[in-house]
Short mmCIF file of C-alpha atoms in Angstrom, two decimals:
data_model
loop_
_atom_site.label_atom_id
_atom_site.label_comp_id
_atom_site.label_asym_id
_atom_site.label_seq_id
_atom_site.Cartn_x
_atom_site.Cartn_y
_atom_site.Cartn_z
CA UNK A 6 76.83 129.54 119.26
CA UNK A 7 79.22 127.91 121.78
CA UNK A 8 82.53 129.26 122.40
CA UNK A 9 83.79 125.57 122.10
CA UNK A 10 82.31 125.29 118.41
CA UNK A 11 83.67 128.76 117.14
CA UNK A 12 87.30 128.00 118.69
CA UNK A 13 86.85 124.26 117.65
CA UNK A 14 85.44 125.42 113.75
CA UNK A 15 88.46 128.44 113.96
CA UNK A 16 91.15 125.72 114.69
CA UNK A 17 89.71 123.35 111.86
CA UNK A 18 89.47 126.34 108.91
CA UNK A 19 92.76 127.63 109.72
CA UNK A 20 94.62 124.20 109.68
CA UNK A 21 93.11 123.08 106.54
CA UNK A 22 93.02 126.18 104.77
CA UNK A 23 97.08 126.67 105.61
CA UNK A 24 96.85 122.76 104.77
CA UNK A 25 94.69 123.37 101.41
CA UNK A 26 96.89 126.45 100.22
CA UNK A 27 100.42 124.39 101.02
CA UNK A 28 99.25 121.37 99.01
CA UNK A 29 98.06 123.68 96.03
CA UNK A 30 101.37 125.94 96.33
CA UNK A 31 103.93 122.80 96.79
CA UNK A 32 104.74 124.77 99.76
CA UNK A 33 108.56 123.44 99.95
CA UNK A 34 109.07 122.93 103.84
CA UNK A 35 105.70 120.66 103.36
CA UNK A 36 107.02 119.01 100.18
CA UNK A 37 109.85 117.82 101.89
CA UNK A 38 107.70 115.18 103.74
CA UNK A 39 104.37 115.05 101.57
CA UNK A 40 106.35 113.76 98.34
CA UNK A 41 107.97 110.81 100.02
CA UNK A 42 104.85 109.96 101.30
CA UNK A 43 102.52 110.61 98.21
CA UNK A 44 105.28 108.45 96.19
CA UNK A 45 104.42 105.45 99.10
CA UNK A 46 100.68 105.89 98.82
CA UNK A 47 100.79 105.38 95.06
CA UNK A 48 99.19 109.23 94.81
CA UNK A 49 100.62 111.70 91.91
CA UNK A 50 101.63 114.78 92.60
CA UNK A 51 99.58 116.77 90.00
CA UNK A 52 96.68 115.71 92.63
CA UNK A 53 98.37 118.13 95.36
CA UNK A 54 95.50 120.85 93.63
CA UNK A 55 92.76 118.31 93.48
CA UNK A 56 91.53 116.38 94.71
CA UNK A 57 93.96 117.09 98.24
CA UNK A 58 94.21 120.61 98.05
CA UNK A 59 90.97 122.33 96.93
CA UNK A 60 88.82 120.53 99.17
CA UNK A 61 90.45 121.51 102.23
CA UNK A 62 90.53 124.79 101.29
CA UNK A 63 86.51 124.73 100.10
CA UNK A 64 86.00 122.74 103.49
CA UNK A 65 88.03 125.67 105.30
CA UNK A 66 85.99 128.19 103.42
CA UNK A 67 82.53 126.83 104.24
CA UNK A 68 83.31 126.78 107.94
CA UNK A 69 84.15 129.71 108.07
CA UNK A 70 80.36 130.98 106.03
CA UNK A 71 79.41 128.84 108.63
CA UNK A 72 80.67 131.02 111.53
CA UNK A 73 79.68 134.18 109.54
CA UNK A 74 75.85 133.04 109.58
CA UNK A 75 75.35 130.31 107.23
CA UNK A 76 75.07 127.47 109.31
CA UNK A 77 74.49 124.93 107.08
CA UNK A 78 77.33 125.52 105.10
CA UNK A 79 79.48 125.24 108.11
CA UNK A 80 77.39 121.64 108.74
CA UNK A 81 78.32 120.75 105.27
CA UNK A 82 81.61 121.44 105.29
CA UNK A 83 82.12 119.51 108.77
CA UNK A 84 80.86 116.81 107.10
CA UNK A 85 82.68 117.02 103.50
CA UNK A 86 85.46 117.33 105.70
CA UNK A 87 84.98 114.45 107.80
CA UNK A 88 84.26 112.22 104.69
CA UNK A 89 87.79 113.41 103.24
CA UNK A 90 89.98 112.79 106.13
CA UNK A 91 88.10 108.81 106.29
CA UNK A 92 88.79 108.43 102.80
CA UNK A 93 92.85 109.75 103.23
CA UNK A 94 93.22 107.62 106.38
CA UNK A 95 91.96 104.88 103.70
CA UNK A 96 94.07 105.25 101.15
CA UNK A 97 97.35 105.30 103.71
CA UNK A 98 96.08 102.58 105.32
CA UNK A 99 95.68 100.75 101.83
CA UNK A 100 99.28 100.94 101.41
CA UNK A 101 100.37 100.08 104.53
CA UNK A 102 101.61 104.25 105.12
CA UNK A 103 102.28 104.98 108.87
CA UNK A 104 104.01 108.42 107.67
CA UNK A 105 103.73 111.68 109.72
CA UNK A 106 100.53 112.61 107.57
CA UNK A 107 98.58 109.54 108.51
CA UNK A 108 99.12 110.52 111.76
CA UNK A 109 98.50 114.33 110.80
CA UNK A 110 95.16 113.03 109.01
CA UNK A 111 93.68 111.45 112.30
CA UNK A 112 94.13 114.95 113.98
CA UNK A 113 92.61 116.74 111.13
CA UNK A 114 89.89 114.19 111.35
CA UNK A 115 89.51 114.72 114.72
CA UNK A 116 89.46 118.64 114.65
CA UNK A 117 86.11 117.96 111.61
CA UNK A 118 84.65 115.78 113.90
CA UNK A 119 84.65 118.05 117.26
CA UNK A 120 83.46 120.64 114.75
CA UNK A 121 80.47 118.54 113.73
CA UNK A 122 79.54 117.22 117.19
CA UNK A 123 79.37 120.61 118.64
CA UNK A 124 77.74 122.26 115.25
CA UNK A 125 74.83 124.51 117.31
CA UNK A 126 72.63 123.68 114.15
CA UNK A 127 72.72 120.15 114.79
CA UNK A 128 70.95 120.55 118.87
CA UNK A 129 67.70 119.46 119.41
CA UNK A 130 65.42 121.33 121.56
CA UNK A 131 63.16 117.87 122.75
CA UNK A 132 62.58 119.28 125.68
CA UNK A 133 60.53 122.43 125.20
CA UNK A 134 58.38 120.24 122.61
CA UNK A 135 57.29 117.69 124.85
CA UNK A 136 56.79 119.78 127.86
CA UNK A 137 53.06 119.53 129.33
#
């Protein structure tokens, strides 16, 4: 395992489980800019636990199994992650949203998608198979 992918898959657990645990908690310094913007994207707020909140904590959680020794969990999660972030970036962009959490989207989607490009379980070893 690459020192790049554990500090890259520690960076993306900890800002979407701190993410996760604000949306479920209404975390108030959060709220302050998240409700204006949920209000613009048409979202509710009951959907602060789920669907926002509980899979960024699950998505933290399973990178960090990852890290721990279940790789494919940490794969998965990079993934589920990934998926998420395209599908918020869709809904602000539906509405026309340029708020501080689109922006703050695009990094988180960034962060699950360095995570998944440097997953060690996603290398292929071609060379030692196809050496004569």
């Amino acid at each position: 395992m690459s020192t790049a992918y554990v500090v890259t898959a520690l960076v993306t657990a900890a800002a979407n489980a701190f993410s996760g645990v604000a949306a479920i908690t209404r975390f108030a310094p959060i709220m302050r800019t998240l409700r204006p913007a949920l209000q613009r994207a048409g979202v509710s707020e009951s959907w602060l636990t789920f669907p926002i909140g509980i899979p960024k904590a699950a998505g933290a959680i399973g990178l960090a199994l990852g890290l721990l020794g279940v790789p494919l969990v940490g794969t998965a999660a990079a993934a589920g992650l990934i998926l998420y972030f395209v599908c918020a970036l869709y809904t602000h962009l539906r509405v026309s949203d340029f708020s501080p959490q689109f922006y703050l989207a695009i990094v988180f989607l960034g962060l699950a998608v360095a995570t998944l490009a440097l997953d060690p379980t996603l290398v292929l070893d071609i060379g030692s198979r196809w050496a004569f």
